[in-house]
Amino acid sequence: KQEVTQIPAALSVPEGENLVLNCSFTDSAIYNLQWFRQDPGKGLTSLLLIQSSQREQTSGRLNASLDKSSGRSTLYIAASQPGDSATYLCAARSNTGNQFYFGTGTSLTVIP
Amino acid sequence: KAGVTQTPRYLIKTRGQQVTLSCSPISGHRSVSWYQQTPGQGLQFLFEYFSETQRNKGNFPGRFSGRQFSNSRSEMNVSTLELGDSALYLCASTRDRVSNEQFFGPGTRLTVL
């Protein structure tokens, strides 16, 4: 069964810093990996989707990379802002069963 | 384009009752998945429906069931509610089953007293 781990569980940084969130998965047989943000009590907002054949995706200040062979993905946030404060989740879609497996998330606080 | 909608947004029930939650996917999306989110267990997959058929099921008891209609709208039902069923229930839609991006609704917050 796919296991997805996110480290660190919580992160606090001053505004303007660049930061990296990590996501590890145990089974490299994935269709894709998706990053989300979740604000307290709300649903998930899709940030970036990386297909298994891709190495990275970019959207604005966000850049996500994927290394299937090592079972790792990273989400890079440039020039962090207080509005980036949220929980960030990664989800790996298995190609055996099509199911998404979620990590437990990284809670990010950006201090003004 | 309208996003994924879920109704109701909040529900309070008592143990032993049953509940039905509804999810309308993005227009043109045919796959709907349901998740349960709790502080202790995180996001756990319940089931996936595509073309009115359950394609995948997570590790939940039979009290949790669902269905999908011909217009792709989906409902999930929980019978004989337990205190531990209190959670945020999230629905996600994708255009098809394989490589597409998942889009989530705002969730239904269920509280069981």
mmCIF file with all atom_site columns, C-alpha atoms in Angstrom:
data_model
loop_
_atom_site.group_PDB
_atom_site.id
_atom_site.type_symbol
_atom_site.label_atom_id
_atom_site.label_alt_id
_atom_site.label_comp_id
_atom_site.label_asym_id
_atom_site.label_entity_id
_atom_site.label_seq_id
_atom_site.pdbx_PDB_ins_code
_atom_site.Cartn_x
_atom_site.Cartn_y
_atom_site.Cartn_z
_atom_site.occupancy
_atom_site.B_iso_or_equiv
_atom_site.pdbx_formal_charge
_atom_site.auth_seq_id
_atom_site.auth_comp_id
_atom_site.auth_asym_id
_atom_site.auth_atom_id
_atom_site.pdbx_PDB_model_num
ATOM 1   C CA . LYS A 1 1   ? 0.000   0.000  0.000   1.00 0.00 ? 1   LYS A CA 1
ATOM 2   C CA . GLN A 1 2   ? 1.245   3.496  -0.854  1.00 0.00 ? 2   GLN A CA 1
ATOM 3   C CA . GLU A 1 3   ? 2.492   5.526  2.107   1.00 0.00 ? 3   GLU A CA 1
ATOM 4   C CA . VAL A 1 4   ? 2.874   9.287  1.700   1.00 0.00 ? 4   VAL A CA 1
ATOM 5   C CA . THR A 1 5   ? 4.884   11.302 4.212   1.00 0.00 ? 5   THR A CA 1
ATOM 6   C CA . GLN A 1 6   ? 5.284   15.044 4.512   1.00 0.00 ? 6   GLN A CA 1
ATOM 7   C CA . ILE A 1 7   ? 8.095   16.693 6.409   1.00 0.00 ? 7   ILE A CA 1
ATOM 8   C CA . PRO A 1 8   ? 8.104   18.956 8.298   1.00 0.00 ? 8   PRO A CA 1
ATOM 9   C CA . ALA A 1 9   ? 4.679   18.728 9.928   1.00 0.00 ? 9   ALA A CA 1
ATOM 10  C CA . ALA A 1 10  ? 4.817   22.443 10.729  1.00 0.00 ? 10  ALA A CA 1
ATOM 11  C CA . LEU A 1 11  ? 6.924   25.321 9.517   1.00 0.00 ? 11  LEU A CA 1
ATOM 12  C CA . SER A 1 12  ? 7.089   28.970 10.510  1.00 0.00 ? 12  SER A CA 1
ATOM 13  C CA . VAL A 1 13  ? 9.025   31.481 8.404   1.00 0.00 ? 13  VAL A CA 1
ATOM 14  C CA . PRO A 1 14  ? 9.311   35.271 8.163   1.00 0.00 ? 14  PRO A CA 1
ATOM 15  C CA . GLU A 1 15  ? 7.687   36.979 5.211   1.00 0.00 ? 15  GLU A CA 1
ATOM 16  C CA . GLY A 1 16  ? 9.820   37.093 2.084   1.00 0.00 ? 16  GLY A CA 1
ATOM 17  C CA . GLU A 1 17  ? 11.683  33.853 2.662   1.00 0.00 ? 17  GLU A CA 1
ATOM 18  C CA . ASN A 1 18  ? 11.891  31.121 0.059   1.00 0.00 ? 18  ASN A CA 1
ATOM 19  C CA . LEU A 1 19  ? 10.907  27.710 1.388   1.00 0.00 ? 19  LEU A CA 1
ATOM 20  C CA . VAL A 1 20  ? 10.680  24.055 0.417   1.00 0.00 ? 20  VAL A CA 1
ATOM 21  C CA . LEU A 1 21  ? 8.060   21.530 1.471   1.00 0.00 ? 21  LEU A CA 1
ATOM 22  C CA . ASN A 1 22  ? 8.805   17.838 1.111   1.00 0.00 ? 22  ASN A CA 1
ATOM 23  C CA . CYS A 1 23  ? 6.641   14.888 0.130   1.00 0.00 ? 23  CYS A CA 1
ATOM 24  C CA . SER A 1 24  ? 7.838   11.259 0.049   1.00 0.00 ? 24  SER A CA 1
ATOM 25  C CA . PHE A 1 25  ? 6.006   8.243  -1.307  1.00 0.00 ? 25  PHE A CA 1
ATOM 26  C CA . THR A 1 26  ? 6.890   4.574  -1.040  1.00 0.00 ? 26  THR A CA 1
ATOM 27  C CA . ASP A 1 27  ? 5.554   3.211  -4.336  1.00 0.00 ? 27  ASP A CA 1
ATOM 28  C CA . SER A 1 28  ? 6.849   4.807  -7.523  1.00 0.00 ? 28  SER A CA 1
ATOM 29  C CA . ALA A 1 29  ? 3.999   3.323  -9.598  1.00 0.00 ? 29  ALA A CA 1
ATOM 30  C CA . ILE A 1 30  ? 2.022   6.543  -9.794  1.00 0.00 ? 30  ILE A CA 1
ATOM 31  C CA . TYR A 1 31  ? 0.021   8.302  -12.513 1.00 0.00 ? 31  TYR A CA 1
ATOM 32  C CA . ASN A 1 32  ? 0.601   11.725 -11.060 1.00 0.00 ? 32  ASN A CA 1
ATOM 33  C CA . LEU A 1 33  ? 1.217   13.755 -7.917  1.00 0.00 ? 33  LEU A CA 1
ATOM 34  C CA . GLN A 1 34  ? -0.846  16.759 -6.934  1.00 0.00 ? 34  GLN A CA 1
ATOM 35  C CA . TRP A 1 35  ? -0.183  19.533 -4.421  1.00 0.00 ? 35  TRP A CA 1
ATOM 36  C CA . PHE A 1 36  ? -3.016  21.254 -2.564  1.00 0.00 ? 36  PHE A CA 1
ATOM 37  C CA . ARG A 1 37  ? -3.461  23.939 0.037   1.00 0.00 ? 37  ARG A CA 1
ATOM 38  C CA . GLN A 1 38  ? -6.147  23.834 2.673   1.00 0.00 ? 38  GLN A CA 1
ATOM 39  C CA . ASP A 1 39  ? -7.277  26.767 4.767   1.00 0.00 ? 39  ASP A CA 1
ATOM 40  C CA . PRO A 1 40  ? -8.766  25.986 8.197   1.00 0.00 ? 40  PRO A CA 1
ATOM 41  C CA . GLY A 1 41  ? -12.169 24.323 7.940   1.00 0.00 ? 41  GLY A CA 1
ATOM 42  C CA . LYS A 1 42  ? -12.213 24.592 4.173   1.00 0.00 ? 42  LYS A CA 1
ATOM 43  C CA . GLY A 1 43  ? -11.863 22.279 1.196   1.00 0.00 ? 43  GLY A CA 1
ATOM 44  C CA . LEU A 1 44  ? -8.671  21.691 -0.758  1.00 0.00 ? 44  LEU A CA 1
ATOM 45  C CA . THR A 1 45  ? -7.447  24.061 -3.442  1.00 0.00 ? 45  THR A CA 1
ATOM 46  C CA . SER A 1 46  ? -5.381  22.508 -6.220  1.00 0.00 ? 46  SER A CA 1
ATOM 47  C CA . LEU A 1 47  ? -1.994  24.142 -6.680  1.00 0.00 ? 47  LEU A CA 1
ATOM 48  C CA . LEU A 1 48  ? -0.030  21.998 -9.106  1.00 0.00 ? 48  LEU A CA 1
ATOM 49  C CA . LEU A 1 49  ? -0.387  18.637 -10.829 1.00 0.00 ? 49  LEU A CA 1
ATOM 50  C CA . ILE A 1 50  ? 2.692   16.770 -12.050 1.00 0.00 ? 50  ILE A CA 1
ATOM 51  C CA . GLN A 1 51  ? 2.210   13.824 -14.380 1.00 0.00 ? 51  GLN A CA 1
ATOM 52  C CA . SER A 1 52  ? 4.473   10.811 -13.853 1.00 0.00 ? 52  SER A CA 1
ATOM 53  C CA . SER A 1 53  ? 6.355   11.637 -17.067 1.00 0.00 ? 53  SER A CA 1
ATOM 54  C CA . GLN A 1 54  ? 7.118   15.198 -15.953 1.00 0.00 ? 54  GLN A CA 1
ATOM 55  C CA . ARG A 1 55  ? 9.908   16.483 -13.733 1.00 0.00 ? 55  ARG A CA 1
ATOM 56  C CA . GLU A 1 56  ? 8.399   19.780 -12.627 1.00 0.00 ? 56  GLU A CA 1
ATOM 57  C CA . GLN A 1 57  ? 5.550   22.230 -12.897 1.00 0.00 ? 57  GLN A CA 1
ATOM 58  C CA . THR A 1 58  ? 5.440   25.949 -12.195 1.00 0.00 ? 58  THR A CA 1
ATOM 59  C CA . SER A 1 59  ? 2.654   28.343 -11.367 1.00 0.00 ? 59  SER A CA 1
ATOM 60  C CA . GLY A 1 60  ? 3.542   31.871 -10.316 1.00 0.00 ? 60  GLY A CA 1
ATOM 61  C CA . ARG A 1 61  ? 5.688   31.715 -7.173  1.00 0.00 ? 61  ARG A CA 1
ATOM 62  C CA . LEU A 1 62  ? 5.198   27.957 -6.870  1.00 0.00 ? 62  LEU A CA 1
ATOM 63  C CA . ASN A 1 63  ? 7.376   25.254 -8.366  1.00 0.00 ? 63  ASN A CA 1
ATOM 64  C CA . ALA A 1 64  ? 6.840   21.550 -7.793  1.00 0.00 ? 64  ALA A CA 1
ATOM 65  C CA . SER A 1 65  ? 9.307   18.839 -8.742  1.00 0.00 ? 65  SER A CA 1
ATOM 66  C CA . LEU A 1 66  ? 8.907   15.092 -9.000  1.00 0.00 ? 66  LEU A CA 1
ATOM 67  C CA . ASP A 1 67  ? 11.563  12.375 -8.773  1.00 0.00 ? 67  ASP A CA 1
ATOM 68  C CA . LYS A 1 68  ? 9.773   9.060  -9.134  1.00 0.00 ? 68  LYS A CA 1
ATOM 69  C CA . SER A 1 69  ? 12.888  6.952  -8.773  1.00 0.00 ? 69  SER A CA 1
ATOM 70  C CA . SER A 1 70  ? 13.603  8.330  -5.317  1.00 0.00 ? 70  SER A CA 1
ATOM 71  C CA . GLY A 1 71  ? 9.923   8.643  -4.366  1.00 0.00 ? 71  GLY A CA 1
ATOM 72  C CA . ARG A 1 72  ? 10.105  12.351 -3.680  1.00 0.00 ? 72  ARG A CA 1
ATOM 73  C CA . SER A 1 73  ? 8.365   15.569 -4.588  1.00 0.00 ? 73  SER A CA 1
ATOM 74  C CA . THR A 1 74  ? 9.102   19.078 -3.397  1.00 0.00 ? 74  THR A CA 1
ATOM 75  C CA . LEU A 1 75  ? 7.036   22.244 -3.439  1.00 0.00 ? 75  LEU A CA 1
ATOM 76  C CA . TYR A 1 76  ? 9.108   25.415 -3.616  1.00 0.00 ? 76  TYR A CA 1
ATOM 77  C CA . ILE A 1 77  ? 7.445   28.680 -2.599  1.00 0.00 ? 77  ILE A CA 1
ATOM 78  C CA . ALA A 1 78  ? 9.313   31.832 -3.523  1.00 0.00 ? 78  ALA A CA 1
ATOM 79  C CA . ALA A 1 79  ? 9.082   35.123 -1.624  1.00 0.00 ? 79  ALA A CA 1
ATOM 80  C CA . SER A 1 80  ? 6.552   33.828 0.905   1.00 0.00 ? 80  SER A CA 1
ATOM 81  C CA . GLN A 1 81  ? 3.636   36.054 1.963   1.00 0.00 ? 81  GLN A CA 1
ATOM 82  C CA . PRO A 1 82  ? 1.301   35.938 5.005   1.00 0.00 ? 82  PRO A CA 1
ATOM 83  C CA . GLY A 1 83  ? -1.482  34.851 2.627   1.00 0.00 ? 83  GLY A CA 1
ATOM 84  C CA . ASP A 1 84  ? 0.486   31.654 1.955   1.00 0.00 ? 84  ASP A CA 1
ATOM 85  C CA . SER A 1 85  ? -0.247  30.516 5.529   1.00 0.00 ? 85  SER A CA 1
ATOM 86  C CA . ALA A 1 86  ? -2.214  27.281 5.221   1.00 0.00 ? 86  ALA A CA 1
ATOM 87  C CA . THR A 1 87  ? -1.763  23.527 5.336   1.00 0.00 ? 87  THR A CA 1
ATOM 88  C CA . TYR A 1 88  ? -0.131  22.070 2.249   1.00 0.00 ? 88  TYR A CA 1
ATOM 89  C CA . LEU A 1 89  ? -0.958  18.514 1.216   1.00 0.00 ? 89  LEU A CA 1
ATOM 90  C CA . CYS A 1 90  ? 0.472   16.263 -1.441  1.00 0.00 ? 90  CYS A CA 1
ATOM 91  C CA . ALA A 1 91  ? -1.414  13.351 -2.982  1.00 0.00 ? 91  ALA A CA 1
ATOM 92  C CA . ALA A 1 92  ? -0.014  10.538 -5.124  1.00 0.00 ? 92  ALA A CA 1
ATOM 93  C CA . ARG A 1 93  ? -2.360  8.792  -7.553  1.00 0.00 ? 93  ARG A CA 1
ATOM 94  C CA . SER A 1 94  ? -1.538  5.129  -7.722  1.00 0.00 ? 94  SER A CA 1
ATOM 95  C CA . ASN A 1 95  ? -1.620  3.419  -11.124 1.00 0.00 ? 95  ASN A CA 1
ATOM 96  C CA . THR A 1 96  ? -2.696  0.202  -9.450  1.00 0.00 ? 96  THR A CA 1
ATOM 97  C CA . GLY A 1 97  ? -6.252  0.962  -8.408  1.00 0.00 ? 97  GLY A CA 1
ATOM 98  C CA . ASN A 1 98  ? -6.352  4.663  -9.367  1.00 0.00 ? 98  ASN A CA 1
ATOM 99  C CA . GLN A 1 99  ? -6.647  5.734  -5.765  1.00 0.00 ? 99  GLN A CA 1
ATOM 100 C CA . PHE A 1 100 ? -5.187  8.963  -4.389  1.00 0.00 ? 100 PHE A CA 1
ATOM 101 C CA . TYR A 1 101 ? -3.060  8.668  -1.258  1.00 0.00 ? 101 TYR A CA 1
ATOM 102 C CA . PHE A 1 102 ? -2.636  11.808 0.806   1.00 0.00 ? 102 PHE A CA 1
ATOM 103 C CA . GLY A 1 103 ? 0.151   12.905 3.073   1.00 0.00 ? 103 GLY A CA 1
ATOM 104 C CA . THR A 1 104 ? -0.668  14.324 6.503   1.00 0.00 ? 104 THR A CA 1
ATOM 105 C CA . GLY A 1 105 ? 0.291   17.821 5.438   1.00 0.00 ? 105 GLY A CA 1
ATOM 106 C CA . THR A 1 106 ? 2.661   20.624 6.388   1.00 0.00 ? 106 THR A CA 1
ATOM 107 C CA . SER A 1 107 ? 1.169   23.517 8.326   1.00 0.00 ? 107 SER A CA 1
ATOM 108 C CA . LEU A 1 108 ? 2.845   26.708 7.113   1.00 0.00 ? 108 LEU A CA 1
ATOM 109 C CA . THR A 1 109 ? 2.797   30.013 8.960   1.00 0.00 ? 109 THR A CA 1
ATOM 110 C CA . VAL A 1 110 ? 4.319   33.068 7.304   1.00 0.00 ? 110 VAL A CA 1
ATOM 111 C CA . ILE A 1 111 ? 5.009   35.785 9.850   1.00 0.00 ? 111 ILE A CA 1
ATOM 112 C CA . PRO A 1 112 ? 4.588   39.398 8.664   1.00 0.00 ? 112 PRO A CA 1
ATOM 113 C CA . LYS B 2 1   ? -17.211 27.442 -14.725 1.00 0.00 ? 1   LYS B CA 1
ATOM 114 C CA . ALA B 2 2   ? -18.857 26.483 -11.445 1.00 0.00 ? 2   ALA B CA 1
ATOM 115 C CA . GLY B 2 3   ? -16.762 24.466 -9.026  1.00 0.00 ? 3   GLY B CA 1
ATOM 116 C CA . VAL B 2 4   ? -17.623 21.369 -7.056  1.00 0.00 ? 4   VAL B CA 1
ATOM 117 C CA . THR B 2 5   ? -20.578 21.955 -4.766  1.00 0.00 ? 5   THR B CA 1
ATOM 118 C CA . GLN B 2 6   ? -21.494 20.009 -1.655  1.00 0.00 ? 6   GLN B CA 1
ATOM 119 C CA . THR B 2 7   ? -24.660 20.142 0.372   1.00 0.00 ? 7   THR B CA 1
ATOM 120 C CA . PRO B 2 8   ? -25.344 20.597 3.150   1.00 0.00 ? 8   PRO B CA 1
ATOM 121 C CA . ARG B 2 9   ? -22.308 22.428 4.458   1.00 0.00 ? 9   ARG B CA 1
ATOM 122 C CA . TYR B 2 10  ? -22.995 21.564 8.085   1.00 0.00 ? 10  TYR B CA 1
ATOM 123 C CA . LEU B 2 11  ? -24.912 18.769 9.751   1.00 0.00 ? 11  LEU B CA 1
ATOM 124 C CA . ILE B 2 12  ? -25.541 17.784 13.341  1.00 0.00 ? 12  ILE B CA 1
ATOM 125 C CA . LYS B 2 13  ? -26.879 14.295 14.004  1.00 0.00 ? 13  LYS B CA 1
ATOM 126 C CA . THR B 2 14  ? -27.168 11.944 16.952  1.00 0.00 ? 14  THR B CA 1
ATOM 127 C CA . ARG B 2 15  ? -25.763 8.449  17.284  1.00 0.00 ? 15  ARG B CA 1
ATOM 128 C CA . GLY B 2 16  ? -27.770 5.807  15.464  1.00 0.00 ? 16  GLY B CA 1
ATOM 129 C CA . GLN B 2 17  ? -29.210 8.175  12.874  1.00 0.00 ? 17  GLN B CA 1
ATOM 130 C CA . GLN B 2 18  ? -28.335 8.094  9.221   1.00 0.00 ? 18  GLN B CA 1
ATOM 131 C CA . VAL B 2 19  ? -27.216 10.900 6.939   1.00 0.00 ? 19  VAL B CA 1
ATOM 132 C CA . THR B 2 20  ? -27.009 11.591 3.206   1.00 0.00 ? 20  THR B CA 1
ATOM 133 C CA . LEU B 2 21  ? -24.505 14.014 1.731   1.00 0.00 ? 21  LEU B CA 1
ATOM 134 C CA . SER B 2 22  ? -24.611 15.334 -1.816  1.00 0.00 ? 22  SER B CA 1
ATOM 135 C CA . CYS B 2 23  ? -21.913 16.337 -4.286  1.00 0.00 ? 23  CYS B CA 1
ATOM 136 C CA . SER B 2 24  ? -22.267 17.974 -7.695  1.00 0.00 ? 24  SER B CA 1
ATOM 137 C CA . PRO B 2 25  ? -19.064 17.762 -9.750  1.00 0.00 ? 25  PRO B CA 1
ATOM 138 C CA . ILE B 2 26  ? -17.754 20.309 -12.210 1.00 0.00 ? 26  ILE B CA 1
ATOM 139 C CA . SER B 2 27  ? -19.723 20.227 -15.441 1.00 0.00 ? 27  SER B CA 1
ATOM 140 C CA . GLY B 2 28  ? -18.224 17.624 -17.772 1.00 0.00 ? 28  GLY B CA 1
ATOM 141 C CA . HIS B 2 29  ? -16.451 15.741 -14.992 1.00 0.00 ? 29  HIS B CA 1
ATOM 142 C CA . ARG B 2 30  ? -17.506 12.134 -14.722 1.00 0.00 ? 30  ARG B CA 1
ATOM 143 C CA . SER B 2 31  ? -15.490 10.835 -11.770 1.00 0.00 ? 31  SER B CA 1
ATOM 144 C CA . VAL B 2 32  ? -16.392 11.645 -8.178  1.00 0.00 ? 32  VAL B CA 1
ATOM 145 C CA . SER B 2 33  ? -14.387 10.571 -5.143  1.00 0.00 ? 33  SER B CA 1
ATOM 146 C CA . TRP B 2 34  ? -15.257 10.931 -1.479  1.00 0.00 ? 34  TRP B CA 1
ATOM 147 C CA . TYR B 2 35  ? -12.860 11.435 1.421   1.00 0.00 ? 35  TYR B CA 1
ATOM 148 C CA . GLN B 2 36  ? -13.166 11.651 5.176   1.00 0.00 ? 36  GLN B CA 1
ATOM 149 C CA . GLN B 2 37  ? -10.897 14.099 6.969   1.00 0.00 ? 37  GLN B CA 1
ATOM 150 C CA . THR B 2 38  ? -10.303 13.971 10.719  1.00 0.00 ? 38  THR B CA 1
ATOM 151 C CA . PRO B 2 39  ? -7.537  15.530 12.829  1.00 0.00 ? 39  PRO B CA 1
ATOM 152 C CA . GLY B 2 40  ? -6.246  12.127 13.877  1.00 0.00 ? 40  GLY B CA 1
ATOM 153 C CA . GLN B 2 41  ? -6.374  10.198 10.589  1.00 0.00 ? 41  GLN B CA 1
ATOM 154 C CA . GLY B 2 42  ? -5.963  12.932 8.021   1.00 0.00 ? 42  GLY B CA 1
ATOM 155 C CA . LEU B 2 43  ? -7.580  12.473 4.610   1.00 0.00 ? 43  LEU B CA 1
ATOM 156 C CA . GLN B 2 44  ? -8.827  8.960  3.994   1.00 0.00 ? 44  GLN B CA 1
ATOM 157 C CA . PHE B 2 45  ? -10.298 7.710  0.748   1.00 0.00 ? 45  PHE B CA 1
ATOM 158 C CA . LEU B 2 46  ? -13.863 6.408  0.959   1.00 0.00 ? 46  LEU B CA 1
ATOM 159 C CA . PHE B 2 47  ? -14.841 5.517  -2.600  1.00 0.00 ? 47  PHE B CA 1
ATOM 160 C CA . GLU B 2 48  ? -14.783 6.585  -6.229  1.00 0.00 ? 48  GLU B CA 1
ATOM 161 C CA . TYR B 2 49  ? -17.616 6.586  -8.733  1.00 0.00 ? 49  TYR B CA 1
ATOM 162 C CA . PHE B 2 50  ? -17.373 6.796  -12.490 1.00 0.00 ? 50  PHE B CA 1
ATOM 163 C CA . SER B 2 51  ? -20.226 6.392  -14.952 1.00 0.00 ? 51  SER B CA 1
ATOM 164 C CA . GLU B 2 52  ? -22.610 5.470  -12.132 1.00 0.00 ? 52  GLU B CA 1
ATOM 165 C CA . THR B 2 53  ? -20.402 2.567  -10.993 1.00 0.00 ? 53  THR B CA 1
ATOM 166 C CA . GLN B 2 54  ? -18.263 2.287  -7.906  1.00 0.00 ? 54  GLN B CA 1
ATOM 167 C CA . ARG B 2 55  ? -14.706 1.795  -9.188  1.00 0.00 ? 55  ARG B CA 1
ATOM 168 C CA . ASN B 2 56  ? -12.717 1.915  -5.988  1.00 0.00 ? 56  ASN B CA 1
ATOM 169 C CA . LYS B 2 57  ? -13.413 1.562  -2.310  1.00 0.00 ? 57  LYS B CA 1
ATOM 170 C CA . GLY B 2 58  ? -11.349 2.457  0.715   1.00 0.00 ? 58  GLY B CA 1
ATOM 171 C CA . ASN B 2 59  ? -11.157 0.619  3.991   1.00 0.00 ? 59  ASN B CA 1
ATOM 172 C CA . PHE B 2 60  ? -14.399 1.747  5.601   1.00 0.00 ? 60  PHE B CA 1
ATOM 173 C CA . PRO B 2 61  ? -17.248 -0.335 7.055   1.00 0.00 ? 61  PRO B CA 1
ATOM 174 C CA . GLY B 2 62  ? -20.359 -1.126 5.071   1.00 0.00 ? 62  GLY B CA 1
ATOM 175 C CA . ARG B 2 63  ? -22.249 1.629  6.918   1.00 0.00 ? 63  ARG B CA 1
ATOM 176 C CA . PHE B 2 64  ? -20.647 3.962  4.399   1.00 0.00 ? 64  PHE B CA 1
ATOM 177 C CA . SER B 2 65  ? -22.187 3.726  0.950   1.00 0.00 ? 65  SER B CA 1
ATOM 178 C CA . GLY B 2 66  ? -22.614 5.874  -2.079  1.00 0.00 ? 66  GLY B CA 1
ATOM 179 C CA . ARG B 2 67  ? -24.052 6.170  -5.526  1.00 0.00 ? 67  ARG B CA 1
ATOM 180 C CA . GLN B 2 68  ? -23.742 8.238  -8.635  1.00 0.00 ? 68  GLN B CA 1
ATOM 181 C CA . PHE B 2 69  ? -26.492 9.414  -10.923 1.00 0.00 ? 69  PHE B CA 1
ATOM 182 C CA . SER B 2 70  ? -26.555 9.724  -14.688 1.00 0.00 ? 70  SER B CA 1
ATOM 183 C CA . ASN B 2 71  ? -25.770 13.454 -14.438 1.00 0.00 ? 71  ASN B CA 1
ATOM 184 C CA . SER B 2 72  ? -22.615 12.540 -12.432 1.00 0.00 ? 72  SER B CA 1
ATOM 185 C CA . ARG B 2 73  ? -23.975 13.959 -9.185  1.00 0.00 ? 73  ARG B CA 1
ATOM 186 C CA . SER B 2 74  ? -23.110 11.717 -6.281  1.00 0.00 ? 74  SER B CA 1
ATOM 187 C CA . GLU B 2 75  ? -24.471 11.008 -2.841  1.00 0.00 ? 75  GLU B CA 1
ATOM 188 C CA . MET B 2 76  ? -22.919 9.251  0.099   1.00 0.00 ? 76  MET B CA 1
ATOM 189 C CA . ASN B 2 77  ? -24.850 7.747  2.935   1.00 0.00 ? 77  ASN B CA 1
ATOM 190 C CA . VAL B 2 78  ? -23.744 6.836  6.422   1.00 0.00 ? 78  VAL B CA 1
ATOM 191 C CA . SER B 2 79  ? -26.078 4.653  8.441   1.00 0.00 ? 79  SER B CA 1
ATOM 192 C CA . THR B 2 80  ? -26.125 4.011  12.178  1.00 0.00 ? 80  THR B CA 1
ATOM 193 C CA . LEU B 2 81  ? -23.932 6.985  12.929  1.00 0.00 ? 81  LEU B CA 1
ATOM 194 C CA . GLU B 2 82  ? -21.186 6.708  15.534  1.00 0.00 ? 82  GLU B CA 1
ATOM 195 C CA . LEU B 2 83  ? -19.377 9.461  17.404  1.00 0.00 ? 83  LEU B CA 1
ATOM 196 C CA . GLY B 2 84  ? -16.232 8.648  15.411  1.00 0.00 ? 84  GLY B CA 1
ATOM 197 C CA . ASP B 2 85  ? -17.982 9.531  12.165  1.00 0.00 ? 85  ASP B CA 1
ATOM 198 C CA . SER B 2 86  ? -17.706 13.208 13.069  1.00 0.00 ? 86  SER B CA 1
ATOM 199 C CA . ALA B 2 87  ? -15.495 14.617 10.344  1.00 0.00 ? 87  ALA B CA 1
ATOM 200 C CA . LEU B 2 88  ? -15.209 16.852 7.322   1.00 0.00 ? 88  LEU B CA 1
ATOM 201 C CA . TYR B 2 89  ? -16.430 14.919 4.282   1.00 0.00 ? 89  TYR B CA 1
ATOM 202 C CA . LEU B 2 90  ? -14.887 16.076 1.045   1.00 0.00 ? 90  LEU B CA 1
ATOM 203 C CA . CYS B 2 91  ? -15.881 15.323 -2.483  1.00 0.00 ? 91  CYS B CA 1
ATOM 204 C CA . ALA B 2 92  ? -13.533 15.644 -5.459  1.00 0.00 ? 92  ALA B CA 1
ATOM 205 C CA . SER B 2 93  ? -14.232 15.516 -9.168  1.00 0.00 ? 93  SER B CA 1
ATOM 206 C CA . THR B 2 94  ? -12.005 14.720 -12.116 1.00 0.00 ? 94  THR B CA 1
ATOM 207 C CA . ARG B 2 95  ? -12.798 14.730 -15.805 1.00 0.00 ? 95  ARG B CA 1
ATOM 208 C CA . ASP B 2 96  ? -11.992 11.058 -16.148 1.00 0.00 ? 96  ASP B CA 1
ATOM 209 C CA . ARG B 2 97  ? -10.314 8.399  -14.074 1.00 0.00 ? 97  ARG B CA 1
ATOM 210 C CA . VAL B 2 98  ? -6.677  8.553  -14.841 1.00 0.00 ? 98  VAL B CA 1
ATOM 211 C CA . SER B 2 99  ? -4.424  11.492 -15.337 1.00 0.00 ? 99  SER B CA 1
ATOM 212 C CA . ASN B 2 100 ? -6.531  14.471 -14.559 1.00 0.00 ? 100 ASN B CA 1
ATOM 213 C CA . GLU B 2 101 ? -6.438  17.054 -11.832 1.00 0.00 ? 101 GLU B CA 1
ATOM 214 C CA . GLN B 2 102 ? -8.703  16.584 -8.832  1.00 0.00 ? 102 GLN B CA 1
ATOM 215 C CA . PHE B 2 103 ? -10.903 19.491 -7.789  1.00 0.00 ? 103 PHE B CA 1
ATOM 216 C CA . PHE B 2 104 ? -12.398 19.538 -4.315  1.00 0.00 ? 104 PHE B CA 1
ATOM 217 C CA . GLY B 2 105 ? -15.609 20.910 -2.952  1.00 0.00 ? 105 GLY B CA 1
ATOM 218 C CA . PRO B 2 106 ? -15.840 22.915 0.300   1.00 0.00 ? 106 PRO B CA 1
ATOM 219 C CA . GLY B 2 107 ? -16.849 19.855 2.301   1.00 0.00 ? 107 GLY B CA 1
ATOM 220 C CA . THR B 2 108 ? -19.664 18.909 4.633   1.00 0.00 ? 108 THR B CA 1
ATOM 221 C CA . ARG B 2 109 ? -18.907 19.190 8.330   1.00 0.00 ? 109 ARG B CA 1
ATOM 222 C CA . LEU B 2 110 ? -20.712 16.356 10.116  1.00 0.00 ? 110 LEU B CA 1
ATOM 223 C CA . THR B 2 111 ? -20.983 16.393 13.889  1.00 0.00 ? 111 THR B CA 1
ATOM 224 C CA . VAL B 2 112 ? -22.383 13.322 15.639  1.00 0.00 ? 112 VAL B CA 1
ATOM 225 C CA . LEU B 2 113 ? -23.591 13.856 19.201  1.00 0.00 ? 113 LEU B CA 1
#
